[in-house]
Structure formats: structure tokens, C-alpha cells
Amino acid sequence: MGETPGTLDELARRAGKWLSLSAAPPERHTTAVIADRFDRITWRDTYEQSAALRELAEELNERHEHTRHHTTDLLTDVFLAAYKVNPRLRERPEMDPSRLVNHQVVTSLVESPAFAELRRETAGDPYAAAMAVLAQATALRRMLEATRGAQDKAEQAKQSQRNAERAATAVTEALQQAAEKTAEPDRADEDGAVPPPAATDAVQQTIEAAEVSEAAAQRAAQAAAQALAAAAPGIRIAARNAVSKAAEGARAEAALMRAWGVGPGELERMPFGQRARLAERLRTSRLAEWAELIGRFRQMADGERARKVENATGELVGVTLGNDLSRVIPSELANLGLPALRAVFAARYAAGELMLYDSQGEQTTGRGAIIACVDTSHSMYEAGPGGITREAWAKACALALLDQARHARRDFVGILFSAADKLKVFRFPADRPADVAHVLDFAETFLGGGTSYQRPLSAAGGLLEEEFNDAARMRGDIVMLTDDDCGVTEEWMRGWNDAKHRLGFRVFGVAIGAPRVAETDSVLDALCDNLRAIEDLTDVHAAADLFRVI
């Protein structure tokens, strides 16, 4: 090892490298994603609120008990990588050697092609970031299993580094003891401070031990790096698949929420647990099958609203009722070409109930509530083209009408009916937000049984009467969505016509998957001012005109 130094200064020069390491050992981090205090608070809060995250952490800790803190740090990193708006990773030399596997995993996730797409749904959203972690759970398990050997090497490197740091500390302590011995009165001479031989030997031995420890640490670090390099390709493949799956899940959940009219602002205000329960309900119930249909209905309705003519003098703004023959819509005039329907036209003309184009300068149509009467009898459960049930089509249309009411600041009422003794009413006042749980209850409820028109229409008329008495609002709209035709009594029909004339409401009929119900001699035709048949349940545009005139 060379000639033994004689003076304290010579010993200090020889031990200088170890003195600097002992005085200021480099800081080593256990998490790969650079995070501030608020990021860490967000992670802790999310972790405490998510039972699924805690269960995942517990499972991974049990599988990797000797490195349990490593798995918790890994989940933290995966969460923060998805949550932070601009995640940045530490350099490898800054990491604690035992966390280099975590660093490789997170690096592979962040560098995956689909990661930017995932972050479009998760950045700044703790819930979505937590769901991304859970979506990647299977891949994380596999990666941790596949890197056990590399992790063992990393642990050995960590231990060797600790040994080297302790050896550096031992050099400092030995030199300090040598200095104390040198400071004794009988040890000083004019040639400089000379420590006693025993102290000199002790310093020399600790320096040699430190050199050995350093070499061992370097070998262990190299072995760990080689093991990690061997595992890296597999980690990258698993990470790529994990991120793609998480991005797909995040997109699907965001689309599901949008389809049901739950906006980003409402989601941000929703407590974690409530949001998790809502997502689970939408994913696992039969409502999930309707999401795409509901989304298409809402998109169509938005487009139809955009096509409405802007209010300007002399321009058409909708459809109203009256007896002005100069503004009769073509479908009404067509009745004059059929001898059997001329009497119907004459009766509607006499009652002032012809469908007319409405223009600016007249009272806007549709001031009262929009009421959707949805048939939920057994036959509505029947599936049509594309596997879509009549019930699904009817409720998707009703939910689009709910949007229509919100847009026009009108009350909305959903009335579910079947037999005369089965009726359920869901009210959505215009002055209050539509509670999503209430919307889902409306969509999920199915009564079963037969079909009765009188009960739901009487309920709808009573609600419009109540609205007129309380707020002096008239001219509501009732939409009857059914696949069946049933009789009504003459007495009831007289009262119904009186109510229509007094309150000025309109009735639109939609015969779903049952063309015969839309025939001109049907009861539904007699009840409605405007009736259409829907045969192709995959075509949401078949009801487009509803959203132009309501």
C-alpha cells in the first residue's frame, strides 16, 4: 500500500477522499418522480381514500416482503407520473441503488408511446391517476416478479454502498483519534505533529479497509447494472402494454361519463368514493351497454339544436299549434290528399290544433315542462337490429330530451309506465342540477307488465296543470315513447282534449319497433299531434326532428 505516512498532515492527505465522503455523503432518493410537498399530500390523500390502492400495496408488500418499502415507492411513482402535468424523473446517479429497478420501471412507463395519451385523461385528476395505477397492476406484478434477480443485485449494491460509507466514517474516526493522540504534550516536536505508531497504523488500516469496501461497492453496482440491463427489454415491453391498457381504460371511463352527461367539472367536485361507486355502477350494470347509444343520441341532439334557425324577424324558429293555413307544415297538408283523413284535418283546424311553422315575433313554443312518458312493459325489453332493446332506445331518447330541457331552461319529467297500476315519476327541475344518481335511477328502472296509456298521460297532464297553477306556464311538451297501442275511454279522451286546449301543450308520439302502432287509425295517433315510427333502432337520426321542434 506504499510507505506509511509519518505526520498527521500526511495521514490527512491520504485520507482526504474518505473524509469528504464521510462529511457529505451524496443524497440518494427512493422515488424516481420529482415531486413537491403538495404532490405528496395528494398521493397520501388518494391512497387513504382508495381501498383498491391499499389492497394492491398490501398484496405487493406480501409478495415482496424483503423489499416492501420499494413496492410502496413504486406505486407512488406510477401515480405521480400519471398525475403530474409535466412529470420529471431523477437521474439514475441520484437514486438509492435499491430503487434502480423502480426507476427503470417508471422510465419505461413514461417513455411508452401511449403515455401521453394516458396523461390527457389523468393529468391533474387524482382519481383518474389512481385508476391508471390499478389498470397497470397486473403488469406491475409481472415486472416485479421478472426483476427479482435484478432487485437482489440492487440490494447487494445498496449494502455494499453502506459498507463503503461506514468504512469512510471509520477513516474519519481513526484520523480524529490520531489527531487527539498527536495533540498530547509529549507528542509535539519541531518537525511537525507526529501521531503515535499505533494511531498511524489504525488510520492506515481503516484507509485500506475503505479501499476494499469501495472496490466491493463498485463491483456490486456493476453487477446490479448488468442485471438491470438484462431485464430492461422485458420491462419496456410490459410497460408498453400496461400503459396502452391504462390509456384505453381511462378513455373508456371518460367516454362513459360523457355519455351519461357527467362533465369534467362535476367529476372534479365529486368525492373520490362517490366517483368510484358511480364508475363501478356504470361499468357493471346493464347501463354500460347503452353508453354508446346514449352518446350518439346526445351528439345528434346537439347537432339538431345547432341547426335551429336563429331568432330574427320573419324567420322560422320551430313548430306551434294553430289554424293559420298559410303556415301549415307539409305533413299536415298531406292529410288533405287522403279522403279518409280530411275529416281529421277539418277537426284539427276547427280546434286550432294544426301543426304550424312558428316564427320570430310570436310567443316561443315550449315554455312549459318537457315530459317523456317511457313505456317499460315487457315487450319493450325486446331487442331490435344491432341488439338494441326498445327500452334502451326509448331511454336514450328521453335522456337526450332531458338535455334539451336543460338547454332551454325548462323542467323535465320522466314518467315510466306499464300497466295501470305501475307508474314511477322522476322530476328534474330546471333550477337545480340534474343529480346523476337520480338520472341513473330513471334509466335503470324497469317496471314490466302490460301497457296503459291513461295512467301516464293523466299524470303528465296533471303535472302541466300544476305547473300552470303554480307558475302560470303553458305550452309544455309530452313525448310518448312506446311499442304498443291500447284503448282509452271516451270520457277520458274528452277530458284529455279539454286539458290540451286549456293548457296548450303538444303531444309527440314515437312508436318504437312497432310500425302498426303509428298507423292512422291507432289510439296513439289520435292522442298525438305528431307521430313517427322507429323501425331501425340503430338510427338515432330517425327522431332528429323532435329536437328541432321541442
XYZ file of C-alpha atoms in Angstrom:
550
model
C 0.000 0.000 0.000
C 3.069 2.258 -0.073
C 5.188 3.890 2.631
C 3.409 4.586 5.899
C 2.869 8.349 6.313
C 4.695 9.825 9.293
C 2.933 13.122 10.079
C -0.675 13.957 10.731
C -0.790 16.121 7.607
C 0.394 13.232 5.507
C -2.276 10.975 7.013
C -4.933 13.601 6.351
C -3.873 13.907 2.714
C -4.046 10.144 2.320
C -7.491 10.000 3.953
C -8.860 13.082 2.165
C -11.106 11.148 -0.201
C -12.760 9.305 2.664
C -13.048 12.427 4.783
C -15.066 14.165 2.045
C -17.363 11.152 1.629
C -17.933 10.952 5.356
C -18.578 14.694 5.702
C -21.098 14.984 2.846
C -22.372 11.661 1.514
C -24.357 12.128 -1.731
C -28.136 12.337 -1.286
C -29.914 9.245 -2.584
C -33.638 9.320 -3.402
C -36.120 6.481 -3.047
C -38.685 7.840 -5.540
C -37.981 8.417 -9.218
C -40.561 11.135 -9.971
C -39.604 14.603 -8.722
C -42.482 15.779 -6.536
C -43.223 18.704 -4.260
C -44.983 18.653 -0.923
C -48.422 19.160 -2.480
C -47.922 16.236 -4.864
C -47.023 14.002 -1.940
C -50.064 15.201 0.023
C -52.281 14.427 -2.987
C -50.844 10.905 -3.175
C -51.362 10.287 0.544
C -54.941 11.577 0.427
C -55.751 9.482 -2.633
C -54.133 6.410 -1.103
C -56.182 6.831 2.074
C -59.422 7.189 0.084
C -58.828 4.276 -2.282
C -59.304 0.848 -0.742
C -58.210 -0.724 -4.042
C -54.847 1.072 -3.920
C -54.266 -0.020 -0.343
C -55.171 -3.609 -1.212
C -52.754 -3.570 -4.137
C -49.974 -2.184 -1.950
C -50.637 -4.808 0.727
C -50.599 -7.602 -1.846
C -47.313 -6.449 -3.382
C -45.769 -5.990 0.047
C -46.686 -9.566 0.984
C -45.206 -10.930 -2.236
C -42.029 -8.917 -1.838
C -41.766 -8.686 1.932
C -37.994 -8.109 1.967
C -38.479 -5.053 -0.254
C -41.923 -3.881 0.936
C -40.931 -0.205 1.028
C -39.755 -0.470 -2.562
C -43.197 -1.510 -3.796
C -44.880 1.384 -1.975
C -42.398 3.790 -3.561
C -43.112 2.235 -6.959
C -46.869 2.819 -6.617
C -46.142 6.402 -5.586
C -44.036 6.905 -8.705
C -46.589 5.348 -11.045
C -49.319 7.553 -9.572
C -47.273 10.757 -9.780
C -46.145 10.015 -13.332
C -49.816 9.905 -14.364
C -50.973 12.756 -12.120
C -48.354 15.456 -12.620
C -48.867 17.830 -15.527
C -45.204 17.650 -16.512
C -43.585 14.696 -14.727
C -39.770 14.743 -14.493
C -37.623 11.800 -13.450
C -34.435 11.927 -11.415
C -31.144 10.954 -12.969
C -30.016 7.404 -12.204
C -26.985 8.500 -10.081
C -29.386 10.380 -7.778
C -31.308 7.211 -6.940
C -30.810 4.926 -3.995
C -29.279 1.778 -5.557
C -32.102 -0.360 -4.186
C -34.649 1.720 -6.153
C -32.972 1.472 -9.548
C -35.444 -1.229 -10.609
C -38.286 1.168 -9.766
C -36.521 3.871 -11.764
C -36.299 1.558 -14.782
C -39.973 0.601 -14.499
C -41.165 4.219 -14.269
C -38.821 5.319 -17.042
C -40.241 2.602 -19.294
C -43.803 3.683 -18.468
C -43.114 7.342 -19.191
C -41.327 6.554 -22.450
C -44.141 4.309 -23.721
C -45.850 5.628 -26.883
C -49.291 5.652 -25.234
C -48.190 7.528 -22.106
C -49.018 10.991 -23.499
C -52.480 9.717 -24.419
C -52.952 8.339 -20.904
C -51.956 11.627 -19.298
C -54.564 13.515 -21.324
C -57.120 11.763 -19.135
C -55.170 11.619 -15.847
C -53.067 14.783 -15.505
C -54.298 16.830 -12.570
C -57.013 14.277 -11.748
C -56.138 12.190 -8.643
C -58.973 9.729 -9.208
C -58.050 9.070 -12.842
C -54.372 8.723 -11.896
C -55.289 6.183 -9.206
C -57.367 4.240 -11.725
C -54.367 4.255 -14.070
C -52.242 2.681 -11.321
C -54.852 -0.022 -10.775
C -55.168 -0.641 -14.518
C -51.432 -1.350 -14.609
C -51.483 -3.606 -11.541
C -51.161 -6.888 -13.448
C -48.169 -5.609 -15.389
C -46.556 -4.245 -12.227
C -46.860 -7.669 -10.599
C -45.209 -9.307 -13.590
C -42.428 -6.747 -13.761
C -41.637 -7.144 -10.080
C -41.546 -10.918 -10.426
C -39.364 -10.724 -13.544
C -36.868 -8.409 -11.857
C -36.371 -10.332 -8.614
C -32.797 -11.206 -9.623
C -32.002 -7.624 -10.568
C -33.597 -6.426 -7.334
C -31.428 -8.818 -5.306
C -28.347 -7.432 -7.055
C -29.572 -3.906 -6.335
C -29.980 -4.768 -2.656
C -26.409 -6.118 -2.583
C -25.213 -2.907 -4.206
C -27.078 -0.938 -1.567
C -25.459 -2.949 1.221
C -22.010 -2.579 -0.351
C -22.550 1.159 -0.601
C -23.486 1.297 3.069
C -20.329 -0.682 3.905
C -18.249 1.788 1.924
C -19.894 4.720 3.721
C -19.241 3.092 7.099
C -15.611 2.487 6.092
C -15.266 6.169 5.189
C -16.670 7.077 8.585
C -14.171 4.723 10.226
C -11.317 6.539 8.452
C -12.591 9.851 9.803
C -12.852 8.484 13.320
C -9.359 6.903 13.178
C -7.847 10.146 11.934
C -9.640 12.073 14.682
C -8.203 9.721 17.286
C -4.742 10.122 15.739
C -5.136 13.893 15.971
C -6.109 13.657 19.620
C -3.042 11.493 20.370
C -0.813 13.884 18.459
C -2.139 16.817 20.472
C -0.819 15.312 23.727
C 2.070 17.443 25.127
C 4.764 14.792 24.812
C 3.922 14.157 21.103
C 4.722 17.583 19.674
C 8.136 18.405 18.163
C 9.569 20.976 15.874
C 9.413 18.690 12.832
C 5.613 18.722 12.881
C 2.797 16.786 14.520
C 3.659 13.096 14.545
C 0.983 10.693 15.784
C 1.984 7.599 17.774
C 2.649 4.453 15.705
C -0.500 2.731 16.956
C -2.680 5.624 15.776
C -0.873 5.768 12.471
C -1.384 2.055 11.950
C -5.086 2.381 12.818
C -5.575 5.125 10.245
C -3.684 3.152 7.653
C -5.798 0.051 8.302
C -9.102 1.936 8.025
C -7.954 3.506 4.749
C -7.114 0.093 3.352
C -10.455 -1.276 4.549
C -12.224 1.645 2.901
C -10.452 0.958 -0.364
C -11.535 -2.665 -0.210
C -15.136 -1.637 0.549
C -15.124 0.860 -2.294
C -13.927 -1.784 -4.735
C -16.599 -4.186 -3.495
C -19.260 -1.495 -3.870
C -18.143 -0.797 -7.418
C -18.316 -4.489 -8.308
C -21.773 -4.804 -6.730
C -23.011 -1.699 -8.566
C -21.692 -3.067 -11.835
C -23.369 -6.436 -11.233
C -26.654 -4.681 -10.405
C -26.389 -2.533 -13.538
C -25.792 -5.606 -15.692
C -28.739 -7.461 -14.166
C -30.986 -4.445 -14.694
C -29.791 -4.034 -18.286
C -30.676 -7.671 -18.938
C -34.162 -7.158 -17.505
C -34.771 -3.787 -19.210
C -36.158 -5.083 -22.560
C -38.798 -7.162 -20.778
C -39.681 -4.218 -18.539
C -40.131 -1.970 -21.568
C -42.452 -4.446 -23.304
C -44.550 -4.951 -20.157
C -44.667 -1.197 -19.548
C -45.799 -0.504 -23.104
C -48.659 -2.971 -22.762
C -49.567 -1.653 -19.304
C -49.748 1.969 -20.443
C -51.802 1.058 -23.513
C -54.278 -0.813 -21.325
C -54.455 2.029 -18.803
C -54.974 4.611 -21.573
C -57.744 2.515 -23.099
C -59.436 2.176 -19.720
C -59.128 5.900 -18.991
C -60.596 6.776 -22.381
C -63.452 4.321 -21.921
C -64.350 5.666 -18.485
C -64.174 9.286 -19.681
C -66.426 8.398 -22.629
C -68.815 6.582 -20.299
C -69.096 9.639 -18.078
C -69.602 11.943 -21.065
C -72.270 9.638 -22.480
C -74.231 9.923 -19.255
C -73.814 13.691 -19.186
C -71.341 13.840 -16.301
C -68.973 16.679 -17.143
C -65.329 17.079 -16.036
C -66.263 19.878 -13.637
C -68.820 17.716 -11.865
C -66.332 14.846 -11.648
C -63.679 17.084 -10.096
C -66.112 18.167 -7.376
C -67.266 14.613 -6.698
C -65.688 12.878 -3.659
C -63.352 10.017 -4.530
C -65.580 7.298 -3.095
C -68.714 8.595 -4.791
C -66.927 8.824 -8.119
C -65.571 5.300 -7.758
C -69.056 3.955 -6.971
C -70.540 5.824 -9.929
C -67.912 4.439 -12.307
C -68.442 0.929 -10.980
C -72.186 1.246 -11.389
C -71.857 2.426 -14.971
C -69.318 -0.255 -15.879
C -71.041 -3.255 -14.360
C -74.776 -2.644 -14.769
C -76.777 -3.014 -17.952
C -76.395 0.762 -18.341
C -72.902 0.149 -19.737
C -74.480 -1.421 -22.838
C -76.364 1.796 -23.529
C -73.487 4.260 -23.213
C -72.615 4.320 -26.913
C -76.271 4.718 -27.935
C -76.833 7.482 -25.389
C -73.702 9.256 -26.552
C -74.891 9.160 -30.168
C -78.308 10.474 -29.156
C -76.773 13.369 -27.266
C -74.433 14.196 -30.128
C -77.325 14.126 -32.585
C -79.469 16.329 -30.350
C -76.634 18.854 -30.008
C -76.372 18.992 -33.784
C -80.090 19.488 -34.220
C -80.104 22.313 -31.704
C -77.317 23.958 -33.665
C -79.420 23.710 -36.839
C -82.315 25.625 -35.346
C -82.866 28.938 -37.078
C -81.608 31.951 -35.140
C -84.336 34.256 -33.868
C -84.812 37.114 -36.334
C -87.922 38.818 -37.641
C -89.646 36.711 -40.246
C -87.514 33.594 -39.673
C -88.799 30.212 -38.574
C -87.908 29.175 -35.037
C -89.942 25.997 -34.554
C -93.415 24.494 -34.726
C -96.538 25.587 -32.887
C -100.284 24.833 -32.929
C -102.984 26.923 -34.578
C -105.274 27.314 -37.604
C -103.261 29.683 -39.843
C -103.401 27.822 -43.163
C -100.538 29.912 -44.572
C -98.105 28.316 -42.124
C -99.318 24.691 -42.053
C -96.419 22.227 -42.198
C -96.286 19.805 -45.179
C -97.135 16.690 -43.164
C -100.446 18.277 -42.141
C -101.257 19.325 -45.727
C -100.594 15.770 -46.860
C -103.665 14.707 -44.907
C -105.825 16.662 -47.351
C -104.741 14.322 -50.131
C -106.300 11.336 -48.382
C -110.088 11.337 -48.284
C -110.131 9.338 -45.061
C -108.061 11.999 -43.274
C -109.806 15.145 -44.489
C -112.220 14.970 -41.584
C -109.307 14.721 -39.164
C -107.733 17.806 -40.774
C -111.006 19.694 -40.503
C -111.382 18.759 -36.831
C -107.858 19.908 -36.011
C -108.391 23.113 -37.954
C -111.603 23.839 -36.040
C -109.829 23.168 -32.721
C -106.801 25.284 -33.671
C -104.503 22.262 -33.341
C -102.847 22.149 -36.767
C -99.040 21.982 -36.718
C -97.771 25.370 -37.938
C -94.350 26.837 -38.582
C -93.544 29.268 -35.782
C -91.595 32.478 -36.459
C -89.944 35.268 -34.526
C -92.388 37.817 -33.228
C -94.772 35.202 -31.835
C -94.700 33.544 -28.444
C -91.902 30.965 -28.358
C -93.199 27.422 -28.303
C -92.417 25.141 -25.438
C -92.396 27.236 -22.273
C -93.694 24.509 -20.011
C -92.099 21.297 -18.942
C -90.847 18.590 -21.269
C -92.337 15.273 -20.177
C -91.099 11.948 -21.528
C -93.502 9.074 -20.948
C -91.470 5.893 -21.411
C -93.163 2.540 -21.814
C -91.426 -0.116 -19.678
C -93.786 -3.023 -20.351
C -92.342 -6.489 -21.017
C -92.355 -6.065 -24.796
C -90.007 -3.054 -24.536
C -87.259 -5.437 -23.429
C -87.258 -6.962 -26.906
C -84.098 -6.314 -28.915
C -84.155 -4.941 -32.428
C -81.420 -4.526 -35.057
C -77.945 -4.312 -33.598
C -79.076 -5.927 -30.351
C -80.532 -2.646 -29.074
C -83.645 -3.072 -26.984
C -86.676 -0.871 -27.393
C -86.254 0.206 -23.794
C -82.655 1.280 -24.431
C -83.680 3.364 -27.458
C -86.574 4.975 -25.596
C -84.481 5.883 -22.565
C -81.599 7.179 -24.672
C -84.096 9.432 -26.424
C -85.567 10.507 -23.079
C -82.120 11.396 -21.708
C -81.445 13.485 -24.807
C -84.757 15.240 -24.113
C -83.515 15.877 -20.582
C -80.523 17.645 -22.130
C -82.902 19.542 -24.383
C -84.838 20.746 -21.341
C -81.642 21.812 -19.516
C -80.513 23.730 -22.577
C -83.853 25.570 -22.809
C -84.086 26.046 -19.006
C -87.281 24.048 -18.852
C -88.347 21.485 -16.261
C -88.058 17.850 -17.289
C -90.112 14.949 -16.038
C -89.535 11.305 -16.847
C -92.592 9.087 -16.381
C -92.031 5.344 -16.528
C -95.199 3.349 -17.082
C -96.521 -0.069 -17.959
C -99.765 -1.480 -16.578
C -102.346 0.812 -14.993
C -101.058 0.069 -11.501
C -97.377 0.659 -12.357
C -96.027 4.161 -12.647
C -92.897 5.975 -11.482
C -92.219 9.687 -11.844
C -88.757 11.300 -11.903
C -88.674 15.101 -11.713
C -85.737 17.268 -12.796
C -86.498 20.954 -12.076
C -84.750 23.465 -14.312
C -83.438 25.491 -11.367
C -81.445 22.603 -9.884
C -78.623 20.477 -11.318
C -79.695 17.051 -12.521
C -78.307 14.660 -9.929
C -76.502 11.890 -11.794
C -77.688 9.202 -9.360
C -81.294 10.287 -9.985
C -80.671 10.169 -13.747
C -79.302 6.635 -13.441
C -82.260 5.545 -11.317
C -84.562 6.809 -14.065
C -82.578 4.958 -16.726
C -82.276 1.692 -14.765
C -85.858 1.339 -13.557
C -87.926 -1.197 -15.475
C -91.472 -1.913 -14.321
C -92.581 -4.783 -16.558
C -96.188 -5.842 -17.110
C -98.747 -4.624 -19.645
C -99.440 -1.214 -21.149
C -101.840 1.556 -20.150
C -101.926 4.996 -21.760
C -104.419 6.693 -19.473
C -102.342 6.497 -16.302
C -99.102 8.100 -17.584
C -100.826 10.697 -19.750
C -103.134 11.684 -16.889
C -100.055 12.062 -14.688
C -98.355 14.184 -17.361
C -101.435 16.363 -17.798
C -101.702 16.780 -14.031
C -98.076 17.937 -13.825
C -98.653 20.522 -16.570
C -101.828 21.663 -14.786
C -99.825 22.019 -11.578
C -97.133 23.970 -13.411
C -99.751 26.323 -14.856
C -101.354 26.910 -11.459
C -98.009 27.471 -9.680
C -96.021 29.389 -12.300
C -98.575 30.344 -14.982
C -96.515 28.432 -17.558
C -98.298 26.871 -20.512
C -97.330 25.111 -23.714
C -95.482 22.115 -22.383
C -94.427 19.154 -24.498
C -95.240 15.478 -23.885
C -93.332 12.773 -25.729
C -94.920 9.317 -25.652
C -92.340 6.546 -26.273
C -93.993 3.146 -26.648
C -94.207 -0.015 -28.756
C -97.839 -0.843 -28.065
C -101.302 0.508 -28.701
C -104.058 0.356 -26.124
C -107.532 1.714 -25.700
C -108.749 4.719 -23.726
C -112.305 5.563 -22.651
C -114.355 8.218 -24.423
C -114.826 10.107 -21.172
C -111.079 10.166 -20.562
C -110.460 11.287 -24.149
C -112.843 14.246 -23.754
C -111.047 15.324 -20.602
C -107.691 14.911 -22.330
C -108.707 17.117 -25.257
C -110.070 19.741 -22.877
C -106.769 19.812 -20.989
C -104.787 20.131 -24.218
C -106.908 23.052 -25.370
C -106.784 24.792 -21.975
C -103.049 24.357 -21.316
C -101.825 24.478 -24.912
C -99.447 21.551 -24.661
C -98.292 19.387 -27.560
C -98.054 15.605 -27.693
C -95.436 13.823 -29.777
C -95.661 10.076 -30.285
C -92.815 7.687 -31.036
C -93.756 4.116 -31.975
C -90.581 2.105 -31.348
C -90.038 -1.036 -33.376
C -93.788 -1.375 -33.971
C -94.903 0.324 -37.224
C -98.543 -0.695 -36.794
C -98.761 1.495 -33.683
C -98.093 4.510 -35.912
C -100.968 3.738 -38.261
C -103.518 6.488 -38.743
C -106.337 4.604 -37.070
C -104.386 3.802 -33.901
C -105.195 5.225 -30.490
C -101.687 6.695 -30.263
C -102.250 8.604 -33.494
C -105.473 10.053 -32.111
C -103.677 11.124 -28.931
C -100.699 12.750 -30.607
C -100.230 15.901 -32.654
C -97.220 14.387 -34.343
C -96.408 10.683 -34.595
C -93.494 8.833 -36.111
C -92.450 5.163 -36.306
C -88.930 3.970 -35.475
C -88.028 0.679 -37.122
C -84.206 0.780 -37.191
C -83.121 1.120 -33.561
C -79.511 1.754 -34.600
C -80.570 5.022 -36.297
C -80.788 7.855 -33.779
C -81.477 10.385 -36.561
C -84.936 8.940 -37.060
C -86.024 11.139 -34.142
C -83.963 14.172 -35.131
C -86.939 16.403 -35.877
C -88.060 16.134 -32.245
C -85.055 18.157 -31.208
C -85.772 20.840 -33.778
C -89.347 21.474 -32.705
C -89.269 20.826 -28.935
